[in-house]
XYZ file of C-alpha atoms in Angstrom:
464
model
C -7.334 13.457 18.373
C -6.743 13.617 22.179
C -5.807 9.977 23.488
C -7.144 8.286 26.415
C -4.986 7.194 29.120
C -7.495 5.082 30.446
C -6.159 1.864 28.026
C -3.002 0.219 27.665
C -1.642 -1.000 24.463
C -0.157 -4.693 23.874
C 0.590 -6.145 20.516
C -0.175 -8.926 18.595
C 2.063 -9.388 15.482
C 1.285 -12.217 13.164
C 3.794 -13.840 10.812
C 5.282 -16.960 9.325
C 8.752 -18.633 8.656
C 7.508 -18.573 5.099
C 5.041 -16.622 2.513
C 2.309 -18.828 3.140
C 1.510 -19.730 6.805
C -1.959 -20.859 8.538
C -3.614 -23.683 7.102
C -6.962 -24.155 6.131
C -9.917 -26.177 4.662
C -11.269 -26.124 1.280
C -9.445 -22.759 0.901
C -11.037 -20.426 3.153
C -9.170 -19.188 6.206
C -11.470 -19.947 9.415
C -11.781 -16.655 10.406
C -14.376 -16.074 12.810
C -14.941 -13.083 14.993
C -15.602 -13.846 18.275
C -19.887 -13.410 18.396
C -20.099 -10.456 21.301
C -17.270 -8.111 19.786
C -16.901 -8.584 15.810
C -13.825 -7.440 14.224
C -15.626 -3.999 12.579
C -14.001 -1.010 10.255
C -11.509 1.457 11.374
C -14.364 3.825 11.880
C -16.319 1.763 14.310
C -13.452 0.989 16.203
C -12.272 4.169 16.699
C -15.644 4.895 17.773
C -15.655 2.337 20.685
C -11.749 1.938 21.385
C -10.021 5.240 23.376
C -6.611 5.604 22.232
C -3.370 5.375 24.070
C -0.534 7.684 24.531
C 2.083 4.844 25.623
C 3.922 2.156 23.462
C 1.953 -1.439 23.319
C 3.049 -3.337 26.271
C 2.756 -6.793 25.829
C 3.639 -8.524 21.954
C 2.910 -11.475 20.554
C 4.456 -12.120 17.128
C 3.018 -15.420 15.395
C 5.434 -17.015 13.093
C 9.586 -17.350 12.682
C 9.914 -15.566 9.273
C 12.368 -12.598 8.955
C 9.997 -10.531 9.124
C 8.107 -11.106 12.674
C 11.283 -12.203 14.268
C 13.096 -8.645 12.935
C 10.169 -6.818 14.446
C 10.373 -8.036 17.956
C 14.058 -7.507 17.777
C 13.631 -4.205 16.505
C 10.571 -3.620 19.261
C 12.826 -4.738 22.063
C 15.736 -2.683 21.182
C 14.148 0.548 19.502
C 13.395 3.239 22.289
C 14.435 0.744 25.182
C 12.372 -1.649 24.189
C 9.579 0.700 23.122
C 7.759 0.505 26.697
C 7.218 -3.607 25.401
C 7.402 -5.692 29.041
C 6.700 -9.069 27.281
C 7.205 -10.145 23.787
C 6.525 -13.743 22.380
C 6.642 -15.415 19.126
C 4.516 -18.089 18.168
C 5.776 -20.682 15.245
C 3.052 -22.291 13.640
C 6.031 -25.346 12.768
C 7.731 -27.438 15.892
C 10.818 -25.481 14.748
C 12.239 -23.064 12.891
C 12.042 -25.069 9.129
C 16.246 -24.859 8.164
C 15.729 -25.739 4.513
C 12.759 -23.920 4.138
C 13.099 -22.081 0.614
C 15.953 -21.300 -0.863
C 18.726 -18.308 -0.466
C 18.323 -14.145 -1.462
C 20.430 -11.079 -1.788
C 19.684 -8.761 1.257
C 20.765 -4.909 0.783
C 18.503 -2.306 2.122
C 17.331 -4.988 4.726
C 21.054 -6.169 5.863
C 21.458 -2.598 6.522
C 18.493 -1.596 8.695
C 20.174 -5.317 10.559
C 23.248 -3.661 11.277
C 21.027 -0.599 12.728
C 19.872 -3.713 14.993
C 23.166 -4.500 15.730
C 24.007 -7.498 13.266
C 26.751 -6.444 11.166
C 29.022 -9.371 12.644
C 26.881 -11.726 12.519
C 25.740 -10.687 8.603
C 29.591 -10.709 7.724
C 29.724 -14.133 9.296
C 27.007 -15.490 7.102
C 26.810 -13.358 3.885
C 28.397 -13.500 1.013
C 29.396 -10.513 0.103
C 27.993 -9.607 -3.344
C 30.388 -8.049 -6.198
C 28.810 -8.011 -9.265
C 26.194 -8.975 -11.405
C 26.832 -9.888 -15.068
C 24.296 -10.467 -17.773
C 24.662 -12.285 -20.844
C 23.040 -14.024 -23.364
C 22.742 -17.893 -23.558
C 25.646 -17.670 -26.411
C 27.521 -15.955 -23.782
C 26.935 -11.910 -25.641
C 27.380 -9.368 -22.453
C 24.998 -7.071 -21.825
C 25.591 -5.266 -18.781
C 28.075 -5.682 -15.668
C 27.417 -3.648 -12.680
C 30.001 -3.929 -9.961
C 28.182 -3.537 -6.794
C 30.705 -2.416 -3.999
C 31.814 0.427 -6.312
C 28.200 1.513 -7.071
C 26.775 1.809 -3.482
C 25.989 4.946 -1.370
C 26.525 5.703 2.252
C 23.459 4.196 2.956
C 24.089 0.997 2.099
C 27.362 0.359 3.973
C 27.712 0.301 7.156
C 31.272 1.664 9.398
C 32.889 2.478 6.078
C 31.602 -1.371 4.663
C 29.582 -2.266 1.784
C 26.286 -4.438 3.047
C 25.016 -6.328 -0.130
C 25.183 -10.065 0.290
C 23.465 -13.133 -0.306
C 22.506 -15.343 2.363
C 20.681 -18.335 3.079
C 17.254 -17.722 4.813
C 17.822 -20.289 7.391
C 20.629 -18.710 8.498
C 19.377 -15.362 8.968
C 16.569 -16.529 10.834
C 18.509 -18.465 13.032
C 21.134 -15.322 13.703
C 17.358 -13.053 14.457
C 16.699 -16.052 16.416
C 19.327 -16.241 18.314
C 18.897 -12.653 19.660
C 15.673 -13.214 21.247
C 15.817 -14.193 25.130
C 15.627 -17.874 25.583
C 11.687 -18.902 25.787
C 10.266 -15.788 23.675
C 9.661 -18.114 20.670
C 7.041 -20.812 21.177
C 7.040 -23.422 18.485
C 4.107 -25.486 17.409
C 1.366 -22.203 18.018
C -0.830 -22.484 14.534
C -3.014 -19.271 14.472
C -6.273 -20.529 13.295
C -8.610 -17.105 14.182
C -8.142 -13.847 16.094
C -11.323 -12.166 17.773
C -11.946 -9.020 19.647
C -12.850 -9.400 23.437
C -14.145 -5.741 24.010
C -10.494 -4.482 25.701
C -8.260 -6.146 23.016
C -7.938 -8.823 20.508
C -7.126 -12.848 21.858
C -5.566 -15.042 18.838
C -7.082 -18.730 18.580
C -4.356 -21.826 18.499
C -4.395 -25.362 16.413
C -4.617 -27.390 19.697
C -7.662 -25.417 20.880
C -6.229 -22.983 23.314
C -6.790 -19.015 23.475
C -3.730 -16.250 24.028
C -3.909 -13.869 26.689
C -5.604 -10.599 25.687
C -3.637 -7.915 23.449
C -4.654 -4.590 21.611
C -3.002 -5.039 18.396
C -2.757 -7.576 16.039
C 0.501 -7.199 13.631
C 0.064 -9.727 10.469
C 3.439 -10.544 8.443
C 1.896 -13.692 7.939
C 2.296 -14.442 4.099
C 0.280 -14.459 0.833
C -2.494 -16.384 2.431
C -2.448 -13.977 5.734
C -4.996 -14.993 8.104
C -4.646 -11.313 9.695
C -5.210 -9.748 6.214
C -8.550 -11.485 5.708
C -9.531 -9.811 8.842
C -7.908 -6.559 7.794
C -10.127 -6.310 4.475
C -13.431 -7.929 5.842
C -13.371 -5.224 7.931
C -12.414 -2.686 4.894
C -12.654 -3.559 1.066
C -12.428 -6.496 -0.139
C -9.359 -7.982 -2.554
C -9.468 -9.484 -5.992
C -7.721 -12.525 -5.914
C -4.344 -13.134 -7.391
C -3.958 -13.271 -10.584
C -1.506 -15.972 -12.450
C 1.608 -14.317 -14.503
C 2.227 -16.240 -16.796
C 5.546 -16.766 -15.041
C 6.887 -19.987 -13.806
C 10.110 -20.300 -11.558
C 11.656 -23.536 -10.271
C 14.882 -22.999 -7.835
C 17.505 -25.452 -7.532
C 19.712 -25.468 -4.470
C 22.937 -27.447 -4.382
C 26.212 -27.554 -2.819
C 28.641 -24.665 -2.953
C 31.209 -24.923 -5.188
C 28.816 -26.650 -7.993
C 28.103 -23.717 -10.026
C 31.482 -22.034 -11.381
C 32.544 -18.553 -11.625
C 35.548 -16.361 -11.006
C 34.268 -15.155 -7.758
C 31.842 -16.340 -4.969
C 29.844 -12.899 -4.935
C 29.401 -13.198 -8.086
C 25.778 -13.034 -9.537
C 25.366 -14.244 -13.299
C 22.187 -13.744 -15.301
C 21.710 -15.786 -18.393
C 18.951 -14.884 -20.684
C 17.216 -17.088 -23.436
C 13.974 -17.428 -26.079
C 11.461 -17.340 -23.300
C 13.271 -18.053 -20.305
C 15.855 -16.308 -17.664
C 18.336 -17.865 -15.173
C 20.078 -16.346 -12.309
C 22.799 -18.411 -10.845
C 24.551 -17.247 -7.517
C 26.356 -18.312 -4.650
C 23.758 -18.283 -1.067
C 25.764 -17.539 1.955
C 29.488 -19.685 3.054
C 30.519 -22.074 4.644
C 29.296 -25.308 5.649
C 25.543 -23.920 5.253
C 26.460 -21.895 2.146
C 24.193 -23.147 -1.331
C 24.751 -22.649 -4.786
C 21.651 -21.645 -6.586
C 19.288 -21.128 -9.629
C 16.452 -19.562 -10.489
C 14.875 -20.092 -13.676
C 12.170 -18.018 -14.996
C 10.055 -19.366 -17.822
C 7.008 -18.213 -19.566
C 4.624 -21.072 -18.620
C 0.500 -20.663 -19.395
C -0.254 -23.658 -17.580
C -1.437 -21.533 -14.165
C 1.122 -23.431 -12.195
C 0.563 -22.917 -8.199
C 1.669 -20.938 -6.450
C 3.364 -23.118 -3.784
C 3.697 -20.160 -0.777
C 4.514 -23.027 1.125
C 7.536 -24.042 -0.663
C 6.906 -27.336 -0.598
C 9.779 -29.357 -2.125
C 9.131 -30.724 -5.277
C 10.247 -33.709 -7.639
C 11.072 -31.444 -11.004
C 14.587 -32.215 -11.929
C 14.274 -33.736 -14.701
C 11.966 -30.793 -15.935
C 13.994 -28.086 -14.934
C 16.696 -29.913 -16.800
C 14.879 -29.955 -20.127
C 13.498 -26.493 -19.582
C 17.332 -25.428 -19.283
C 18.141 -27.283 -22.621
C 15.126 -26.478 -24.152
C 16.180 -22.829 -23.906
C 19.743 -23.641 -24.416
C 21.328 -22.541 -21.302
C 24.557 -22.925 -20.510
C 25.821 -26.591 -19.350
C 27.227 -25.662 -16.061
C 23.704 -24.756 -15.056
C 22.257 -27.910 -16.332
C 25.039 -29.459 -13.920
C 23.809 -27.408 -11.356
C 20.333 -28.953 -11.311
C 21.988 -32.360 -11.342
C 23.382 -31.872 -8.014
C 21.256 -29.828 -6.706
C 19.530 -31.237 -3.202
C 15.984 -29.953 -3.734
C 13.675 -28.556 -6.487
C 11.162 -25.438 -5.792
C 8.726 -25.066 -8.579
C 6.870 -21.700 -7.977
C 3.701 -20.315 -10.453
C 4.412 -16.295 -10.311
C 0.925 -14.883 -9.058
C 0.288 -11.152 -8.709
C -1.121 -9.876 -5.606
C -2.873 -6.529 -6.199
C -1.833 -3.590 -3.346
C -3.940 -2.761 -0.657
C -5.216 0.840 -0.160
C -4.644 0.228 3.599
C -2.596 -2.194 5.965
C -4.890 -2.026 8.929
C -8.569 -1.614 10.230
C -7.718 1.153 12.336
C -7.048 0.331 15.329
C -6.293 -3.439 16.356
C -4.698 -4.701 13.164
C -2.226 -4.192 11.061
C -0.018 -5.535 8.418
C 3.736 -5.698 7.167
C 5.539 -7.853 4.734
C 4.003 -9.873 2.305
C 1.127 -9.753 3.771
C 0.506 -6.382 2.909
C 2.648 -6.403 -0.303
C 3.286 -9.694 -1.455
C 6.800 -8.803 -3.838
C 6.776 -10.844 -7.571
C 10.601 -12.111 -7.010
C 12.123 -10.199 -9.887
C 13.687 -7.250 -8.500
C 15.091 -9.806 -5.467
C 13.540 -7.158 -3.348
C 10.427 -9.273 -0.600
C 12.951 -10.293 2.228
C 14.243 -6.313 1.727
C 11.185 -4.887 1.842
C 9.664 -6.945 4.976
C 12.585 -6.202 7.057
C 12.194 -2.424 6.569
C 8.677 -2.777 7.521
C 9.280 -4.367 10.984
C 12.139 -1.657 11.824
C 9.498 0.961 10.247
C 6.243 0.145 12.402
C 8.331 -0.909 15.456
C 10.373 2.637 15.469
C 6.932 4.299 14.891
C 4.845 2.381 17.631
C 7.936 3.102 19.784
C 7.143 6.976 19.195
C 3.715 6.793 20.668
C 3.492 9.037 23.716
C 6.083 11.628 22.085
C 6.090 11.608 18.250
C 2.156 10.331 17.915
C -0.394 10.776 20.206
C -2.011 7.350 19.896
C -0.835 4.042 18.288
C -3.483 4.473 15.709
C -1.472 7.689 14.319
C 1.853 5.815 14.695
C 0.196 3.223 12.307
C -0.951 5.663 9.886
C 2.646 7.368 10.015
C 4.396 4.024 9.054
C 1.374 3.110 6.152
C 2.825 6.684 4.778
C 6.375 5.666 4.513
C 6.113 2.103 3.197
C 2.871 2.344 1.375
C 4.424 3.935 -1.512
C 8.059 2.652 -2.271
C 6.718 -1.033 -1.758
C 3.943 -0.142 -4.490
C 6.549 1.330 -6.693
C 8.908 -1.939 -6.126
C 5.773 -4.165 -6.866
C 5.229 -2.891 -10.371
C 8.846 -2.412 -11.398
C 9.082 -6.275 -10.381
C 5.946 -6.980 -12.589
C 7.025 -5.438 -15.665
C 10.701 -6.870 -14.972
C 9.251 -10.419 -15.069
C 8.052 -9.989 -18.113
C 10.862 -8.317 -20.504
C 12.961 -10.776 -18.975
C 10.674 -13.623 -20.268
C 10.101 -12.869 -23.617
C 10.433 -15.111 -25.691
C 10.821 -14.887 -30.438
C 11.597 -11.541 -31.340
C 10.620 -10.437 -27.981
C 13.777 -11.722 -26.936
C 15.777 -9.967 -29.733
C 14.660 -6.788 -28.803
C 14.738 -7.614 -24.741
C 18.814 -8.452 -25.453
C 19.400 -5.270 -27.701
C 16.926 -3.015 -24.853
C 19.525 -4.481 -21.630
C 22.163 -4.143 -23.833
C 21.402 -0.285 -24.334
C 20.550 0.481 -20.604
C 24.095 -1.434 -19.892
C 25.896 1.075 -21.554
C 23.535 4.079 -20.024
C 24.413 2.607 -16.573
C 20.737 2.304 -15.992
C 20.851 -1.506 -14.353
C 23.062 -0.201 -11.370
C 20.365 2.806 -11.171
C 17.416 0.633 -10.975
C 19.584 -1.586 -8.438
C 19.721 1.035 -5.893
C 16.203 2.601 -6.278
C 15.269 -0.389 -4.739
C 17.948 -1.438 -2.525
C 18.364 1.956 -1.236
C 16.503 1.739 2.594
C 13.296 3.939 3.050
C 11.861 3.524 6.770
């Protein structure tokens, strides 16, 4: 299609500094188009919007999560700067939230980072992960992959394994940190976004409008605000669906949990139940932590805000109850805040965008089930995807709209693939009666067949 030059681009990219972001009331997002210019199908806009053959110039990211705040780093460094002359992030919270969540391994995503330029700083504050060893609650073995000896070229980076585990807080304060002073704006709630004719404005808590942009970028969570505009305007989404699956995370001082080695990873597996104990980061900020992972019918909620909750005493007996190992149990004693998480599956989407003026990344587009360890991975890869792409527009792709399309075609498929892998991993891995038999004697098979360390990299391994 031959682009216009009569438009220029700017950016709107809408995210959170965790999986669920705008509020709302009685559960429905208050998304309004704005009355003369409706947000419409790709189609229609296409049909009124001409094209450009230049980068966007002016971003707006909303949110502090990995995600947004590894796009605009990735948008102001890609393809100097990707033609971007103002970027600005807008945090929903009065400040980046430092014990928000909990801590994750980072692999394919801590290398696209270095590509960004953060391999200090992830040295700094990862913790460099070794090996992950799986046994049974009576202590049987059933595999042990050793994880610097099993990675490609692709995941290291000057000669350097990058696998660690960090805590989220941390990262987001290093992405932070790289932004110029004054390009995040704290306490900015994104209540509605609305076309204006030329571009798209965003809507704020405390009444107030943005400036005008072209493209609206959501990486704003399960409950995206940006995604319910994305699929009014295309097909709409069955609603998620409960697992079955019930997690509650402990995190407590380093040092609690023991083991031979701090990058260390140790998976303990019961009747009905699976724990994952692990070391988050070093240093003063550094967490031990646990996952456990029951089967639970109850529907628990989903909790994308990660609201603290009051559950020691239940994790506790849900360790004993599956007879876990004691040092765990001691874990959850000390531990300085419970996260108690109901497992819901988000169906994928056939497309992350309307066409035109938004599009998605993150879990937003794909929200990951937690098994595979694999959602802060796969977000980060997105933002160094669609910025790289957008950055090509004017050489690579004629418009933005085909720079889109070119980044739905790389992600669109590995994230699926990672999405269903995680599903059916959540589920051998809580089985419980003779279920659980067979799920030992099944890991204890692969172990030997050296499949674990395959399925490890097929998902670590970095596809932008």
């Amino acid at each position: 299609m031959a682009p216009s030059m009569a438009l220029n681009h700017r950016l709107i990219i809408s995210t959170s500094n965790h999986r669920g972001t705008n509020s709302f009331v009685g559960g429905r997002i208050p998304l309004k188009p704005h009355r003369a210019y409706p947000l419409r199908c790709a189609r229609e806009t296409r049909l009124r919007v001409s094209a450009s053959a230049a980068p966007p110039k002016r971003v707006a990211v909303v949110g502090g999560g990995p995600a947004g705040l590894t796009f605009a780093l990735a948008l102001s460094k890609l393809n100097n700067g990707a033609g971007a002359e103002n970027i600005q992030v807008f945090e929903q919270y009065g400040s980046l939230k430092p014990t928000l969540g909990a801590g994750f391994n980072i692999n394919g995503g801590a290398a696209i980072l270095c590509k960004l330029g953060l391999d200090k700083e992830l040295k700094e504050i990862g913790n460099p992960m070794q090996r992950v060893l799986a046994r049974t609650v009576t202590g049987d073995p059933l595999f042990d992959v050793n994880i610097p000896k099993i990675l490609p070229d692709s995941l290291k980076f000057n000669g350097d394994p990058v696998a660690y585990t960090v805590m989220r807080s941390d990262l987001q304060a290093v992405l932070e940190s790289k932004l110029p002073e004054g390009m995040v704006r704290t306490s900015a709630q994104v209540i509605d976004v609305f076309e204006t004719g030329m571009g798209v404005r965003l809507r704020l808590a405390d009444g107030s409008t943005s400036d005008e942009f072209d493209l609206v970028v959501g990486c704003d969570g399960i409950r995206s605000l940006i995604r319910a505009a994305v699929t009014n305007s295309t097909a709409p989404v069955a609603a998620p669906v409960y697992s079955g699956i019930r997690i509650l995370f402990a995190v407590a001082p380093l040092g609690t949990y023991p083991k031979a080695d701090p990058g260390e990873v140790h998976q303990w597996f019961g009747d009905g139940a699976y724990a994952l104990a692990y070391s988050g980061g070093k240093g003063e900020r550094g967490r031990d932590m646990l996952a456990l992972c029951v089967a639970d019918g109850s529907k628990v909620a989903e909790n994308e805000a990660w609201a603290e909750g009051s559950g020691r005493e239940q994790c506790t007996a849900m360790l004993q109850a599956a007879a876990m190992p004691e040092e765990l149990v001691d874990l959850v004693g000390a531990s300085e805040r419970i996260f108690d998480i109901g497992v819901h599956y988000h169906n994928t989407l056939p497309r992350w965008t309307n066409g035109s003026k938004l599009v998605l990344l993150g879990d937003s587009a794909h929200a990951m089930p937690p098994f595979m360890g694999q959602g802060a991975n796969q977000a980060i890869q997105d933002a160094y995807c669609l910025a790289e792409k957008l950055g090509q527009v004017g050489g690579e792709y004629e418009s933005m709209e085909e720079a889109i399309v070119a980044y739905e075609k790389v992600r669109q498929v590995p994230t699926a693939a990672i999405m269903q892998i995680s599903r059916l991993n959540g589920w051998i891995e809580t089985q419980g009666g003779i279920g659980a038999t067979l799920r030992d004697l099944l890991f204890k098979v692969l172990g030997v067949l050296g499949i674990p360390a395959q399925i490890f990299l097929q998902n670590a391994v970095p596809r932008v």
